[in-house]
CSV table of N, CA and C in Angstrom, one decimal:
chain,number,residue,atom,x,y,z
R,1219,MET,N,129.1,12.8,186.8
R,1219,MET,CA,129.1,12.8,188.2
R,1219,MET,C,130.5,12.9,188.7
R,1220,ARG,N,130.7,13.8,189.7
R,1220,ARG,CA,132.0,14.0,190.3
R,1220,ARG,C,132.3,13.0,191.3
R,1221,ILE,N,133.6,12.7,191.5
R,1221,ILE,CA,134.0,11.7,192.5
R,1221,ILE,C,134.0,12.4,193.9
R,1222,SER,N,133.4,11.9,194.9
R,1222,SER,CA,133.2,12.5,196.2
R,1222,SER,C,134.6,12.5,196.9
R,1223,LYS,N,134.7,13.4,197.8
R,1223,LYS,CA,136.0,13.5,198.6
R,1223,LYS,C,136.2,12.3,199.4
R,1224,LYS,N,135.1,11.7,199.9
R,1224,LYS,CA,135.2,10.4,200.7
R,1224,LYS,C,135.8,9.3,199.8
R,1225,ILE,N,135.3,9.2,198.6
R,1225,ILE,CA,135.8,8.1,197.7
R,1225,ILE,C,137.3,8.4,197.3
R,1226,LYS,N,137.6,9.6,197.0
R,1226,LYS,CA,139.0,10.0,196.7
R,1226,LYS,C,139.9,9.6,197.9
R,1227,GLN,N,139.5,10.0,199.1
R,1227,GLN,CA,140.3,9.6,200.3
R,1227,GLN,C,140.5,8.1,200.4
R,1228,GLN,N,139.5,7.4,200.2
R,1228,GLN,CA,139.6,5.9,200.3
R,1228,GLN,C,140.5,5.4,199.2
R,1229,VAL,N,140.5,5.9,198.0
R,1229,VAL,CA,141.5,5.5,197.0
R,1229,VAL,C,142.9,5.8,197.4
R,1230,PHE,N,143.1,7.0,197.8
R,1230,PHE,CA,144.5,7.4,198.2
R,1230,PHE,C,145.0,6.6,199.4
R,1231,GLU,N,144.2,6.3,200.4
R,1231,GLU,CA,144.6,5.5,201.5
R,1231,GLU,C,144.8,4.1,201.1
R,1232,ARG,N,144.0,3.5,200.2
R,1232,ARG,CA,144.1,2.1,199.7
R,1232,ARG,C,145.5,2.0,199.0
R,1233,ASP,N,145.8,3.0,198.2
R,1233,ASP,CA,147.0,3.0,197.4
R,1233,ASP,C,148.3,3.5,198.1
R,1234,GLY,N,148.1,3.9,199.4
R,1234,GLY,CA,149.2,4.4,200.1
R,1234,GLY,C,149.8,5.7,199.6
R,1235,TYR,N,149.0,6.5,199.0
R,1235,TYR,CA,149.5,7.8,198.4
R,1235,TYR,C,150.7,7.5,197.4
R,1236,LYS,N,150.6,6.4,196.7
R,1236,LYS,CA,151.7,6.1,195.8
R,1236,LYS,C,151.1,6.0,194.3
R,1237,CYS,N,151.8,6.7,193.4
R,1237,CYS,CA,151.4,6.6,192.0
R,1237,CYS,C,151.5,5.2,191.5
R,1238,LYS,N,150.4,4.7,191.0
R,1238,LYS,CA,150.4,3.3,190.5
R,1238,LYS,C,151.1,3.2,189.1
R,1239,GLU,N,151.5,4.2,188.5
R,1239,GLU,CA,152.2,4.2,187.2
R,1239,GLU,C,153.7,4.2,187.4
R,1240,CYS,N,154.2,5.2,188.2
R,1240,CYS,CA,155.7,5.4,188.3
R,1240,CYS,C,156.2,5.0,189.7
R,1241,GLY,N,155.3,4.8,190.6
R,1241,GLY,CA,155.7,4.4,192.0
R,1241,GLY,C,156.1,5.5,192.9
R,1242,ALA,N,156.0,6.8,192.5
R,1242,ALA,CA,156.3,7.9,193.4
R,1242,ALA,C,155.4,8.0,194.6
R,1243,VAL,N,156.0,8.2,195.7
R,1243,VAL,CA,155.2,8.4,196.9
R,1243,VAL,C,154.8,9.9,196.9
R,1244,LEU,N,153.5,10.2,197.1
R,1244,LEU,CA,153.0,11.5,196.9
R,1244,LEU,C,152.6,12.2,198.2
R,1245,GLU,N,152.8,13.5,198.2
R,1245,GLU,CA,152.1,14.3,199.3
R,1245,GLU,C,150.6,14.3,199.0
R,1246,PRO,N,149.8,14.3,200.0
R,1246,PRO,CA,148.4,14.2,199.8
R,1246,PRO,C,147.8,15.3,198.8
R,1247,SER,N,148.4,16.5,198.9
R,1247,SER,CA,147.9,17.5,198.0
R,1247,SER,C,148.3,17.3,196.5
R,1248,LEU,N,149.2,16.4,196.3
R,1248,LEU,CA,149.7,16.2,194.9
R,1248,LEU,C,149.1,14.9,194.3
R,1249,ALA,N,148.4,14.1,195.1
R,1249,ALA,CA,147.8,12.8,194.5
R,1249,ALA,C,146.6,13.2,193.7
R,1250,GLU,N,146.5,12.4,192.6
R,1250,GLU,CA,145.4,12.6,191.7
R,1250,GLU,C,144.7,11.3,191.4
R,1251,ILE,N,143.4,11.4,191.2
R,1251,ILE,CA,142.5,10.2,190.9
R,1251,ILE,C,142.5,9.9,189.4
R,1252,HIS,N,142.6,8.7,189.0
R,1252,HIS,CA,142.6,8.3,187.6
R,1252,HIS,C,141.6,7.1,187.5
R,1253,HIS,N,140.8,7.2,186.4
R,1253,HIS,CA,139.9,6.1,186.1
R,1253,HIS,C,140.7,5.0,185.4
R,1254,ILE,N,140.6,3.7,185.9
R,1254,ILE,CA,141.3,2.6,185.2
R,1254,ILE,C,140.6,2.4,183.8
R,1255,LEU,N,139.3,2.3,183.8
R,1255,LEU,CA,138.6,2.3,182.6
R,1255,LEU,C,137.9,3.7,182.4
R,1256,PRO,N,138.4,4.5,181.5
R,1256,PRO,CA,137.9,5.8,181.3
R,1256,PRO,C,136.3,5.9,181.3
R,1257,ILE,N,135.8,7.0,181.8
R,1257,ILE,CA,134.3,7.2,181.7
R,1257,ILE,C,133.9,7.2,180.2
R,1258,SER,N,134.7,7.7,179.4
R,1258,SER,CA,134.4,7.8,177.9
R,1258,SER,C,134.3,6.4,177.3
R,1259,LYS,N,134.9,5.4,178.0
R,1259,LYS,CA,134.8,4.0,177.5
R,1259,LYS,C,134.0,3.1,178.3
R,1260,GLY,N,133.1,3.7,179.1
R,1260,GLY,CA,132.1,3.0,179.9
R,1260,GLY,C,132.5,2.8,181.4
R,1261,GLY,N,133.6,3.4,181.8
R,1261,GLY,CA,134.0,3.2,183.2
R,1261,GLY,C,133.1,4.0,184.2
R,1262,THR,N,133.3,3.7,185.4
R,1262,THR,CA,132.4,4.4,186.5
R,1262,THR,C,133.3,5.0,187.5
R,1263,ASN,N,132.6,5.7,188.5
R,1263,ASN,CA,133.3,6.3,189.6
R,1263,ASN,C,133.4,5.4,190.8
R,1264,GLU,N,133.2,4.1,190.6
R,1264,GLU,CA,133.3,3.2,191.7
R,1264,GLU,C,134.7,3.0,192.2
R,1265,LEU,N,134.9,2.7,193.4
R,1265,LEU,CA,136.2,2.6,194.0
R,1265,LEU,C,137.1,1.6,193.2
R,1266,SER,N,136.5,0.5,192.8
R,1266,SER,CA,137.3,-0.5,192.0
R,1266,SER,C,137.8,0.0,190.7
R,1267,ASN,N,137.3,1.1,190.2
R,1267,ASN,CA,137.7,1.6,188.9
R,1267,ASN,C,138.6,2.9,189.0
R,1268,LEU,N,139.0,3.1,190.2
R,1268,LEU,CA,139.8,4.3,190.5
R,1268,LEU,C,141.2,4.0,191.0
R,1269,THR,N,142.2,4.7,190.7
R,1269,THR,CA,143.5,4.5,191.2
R,1269,THR,C,144.2,5.8,191.4
R,1270,THR,N,145.4,5.8,192.1
R,1270,THR,CA,146.1,7.0,192.4
R,1270,THR,C,147.3,7.2,191.4
R,1271,LEU,N,147.4,8.4,190.9
R,1271,LEU,CA,148.5,8.7,190.0
R,1271,LEU,C,149.1,10.1,190.4
R,1272,CYS,N,150.4,10.3,190.0
R,1272,CYS,CA,150.9,11.6,190.1
R,1272,CYS,C,150.4,12.5,189.0
R,1273,ARG,N,150.6,13.8,189.0
R,1273,ARG,CA,150.1,14.6,187.9
R,1273,ARG,C,150.7,14.3,186.6
R,1274,ASN,N,152.1,14.1,186.5
R,1274,ASN,CA,152.7,13.8,185.3
R,1274,ASN,C,152.2,12.5,184.6
R,1275,CYS,N,152.0,11.4,185.4
R,1275,CYS,CA,151.5,10.2,184.9
R,1275,CYS,C,150.0,10.3,184.5
R,1276,ASN,N,149.3,11.1,185.3
R,1276,ASN,CA,147.9,11.3,185.0
R,1276,ASN,C,147.7,12.0,183.6
R,1277,TYR,N,148.5,13.0,183.4
R,1277,TYR,CA,148.4,13.7,182.1
R,1277,TYR,C,148.9,12.9,180.9
R,1278,SER,N,149.9,12.0,181.2
R,1278,SER,CA,150.5,11.2,180.1
R,1278,SER,C,149.6,10.1,179.6
R,1279,ILE,N,148.7,9.6,180.5
R,1279,ILE,CA,147.8,8.5,180.1
R,1279,ILE,C,146.3,8.8,180.1
R,1280,THR,N,146.0,10.1,180.1
R,1280,THR,CA,144.6,10.5,180.1
R,1280,THR,C,143.8,9.8,179.0
R,1281,ASP,N,142.7,9.2,179.4
R,1281,ASP,CA,141.8,8.5,178.4
R,1281,ASP,C,142.3,7.2,177.9
R,1282,LYS,N,143.3,6.7,178.5
R,1282,LYS,CA,143.8,5.3,178.1
R,1282,LYS,C,143.4,4.4,179.2
R,1283,ILE,N,143.2,3.1,178.9
R,1283,ILE,CA,142.9,2.1,179.9
R,1283,ILE,C,144.3,1.6,180.4
R,1284,ILE,N,144.4,1.6,181.7
R,1284,ILE,CA,145.6,1.0,182.3
R,1284,ILE,C,145.3,-0.2,183.1
R,1285,ASP,N,146.3,-1.1,183.1
R,1285,ASP,CA,146.1,-2.4,183.9
R,1285,ASP,C,146.9,-2.3,185.1
R,1286,VAL,N,146.3,-1.9,186.2
R,1286,VAL,CA,147.0,-1.7,187.5
R,1286,VAL,C,147.6,-3.0,188.0
R,1287,ALA,N,147.1,-4.2,187.6
R,1287,ALA,CA,147.7,-5.4,188.0
R,1287,ALA,C,149.1,-5.7,187.4
R,1288,THR,N,149.4,-5.1,186.3
R,1288,THR,CA,150.7,-5.3,185.6
R,1288,THR,C,151.5,-4.1,185.4
R,1289,THR,N,151.0,-2.9,186.0
R,1289,THR,CA,151.8,-1.7,185.8
R,1289,THR,C,153.0,-1.7,186.7
R,1290,PRO,N,154.2,-1.5,186.2
R,1290,PRO,CA,155.4,-1.5,187.0
R,1290,PRO,C,155.4,-0.4,188.1
R,1291,LEU,N,155.8,-0.8,189.2
R,1291,LEU,CA,156.0,0.1,190.4
R,1291,LEU,C,157.5,-0.1,190.8
R,1292,SER,N,158.3,0.9,190.5
R,1292,SER,CA,159.7,0.9,190.9
R,1292,SER,C,160.4,-0.4,190.4
R,1293,GLY,N,160.1,-0.8,189.2
R,1293,GLY,CA,160.8,-1.9,188.6
R,1293,GLY,C,160.2,-3.3,188.9
R,1294,THR,N,159.1,-3.3,189.6
R,1294,THR,CA,158.5,-4.6,189.9
R,1294,THR,C,157.1,-4.7,189.3
R,1295,ILE,N,156.6,-5.9,189.2
R,1295,ILE,CA,155.2,-6.1,188.7
R,1295,ILE,C,154.3,-6.1,190.0
R,1296,ALA,N,153.2,-5.3,189.9
R,1296,ALA,CA,152.3,-5.3,191.0
R,1296,ALA,C,151.4,-6.5,191.2
């Protein structure tokens, strides 16, 4: 099942259009959705399982589980 535009918008707004991996502030057209727990590992398309990433970070961690609570953002712990 695809992620709806409404859910994507909610994720981007919640995350402030900031990549949760590298901390880059993104133009809306460059923000991408990432599953915290991949669908292939039992994750869902629920808001709580989605985060914002830039394209480079999204490609580098595809199908890996990320911990958004401890992922560094500009040198700090979230």
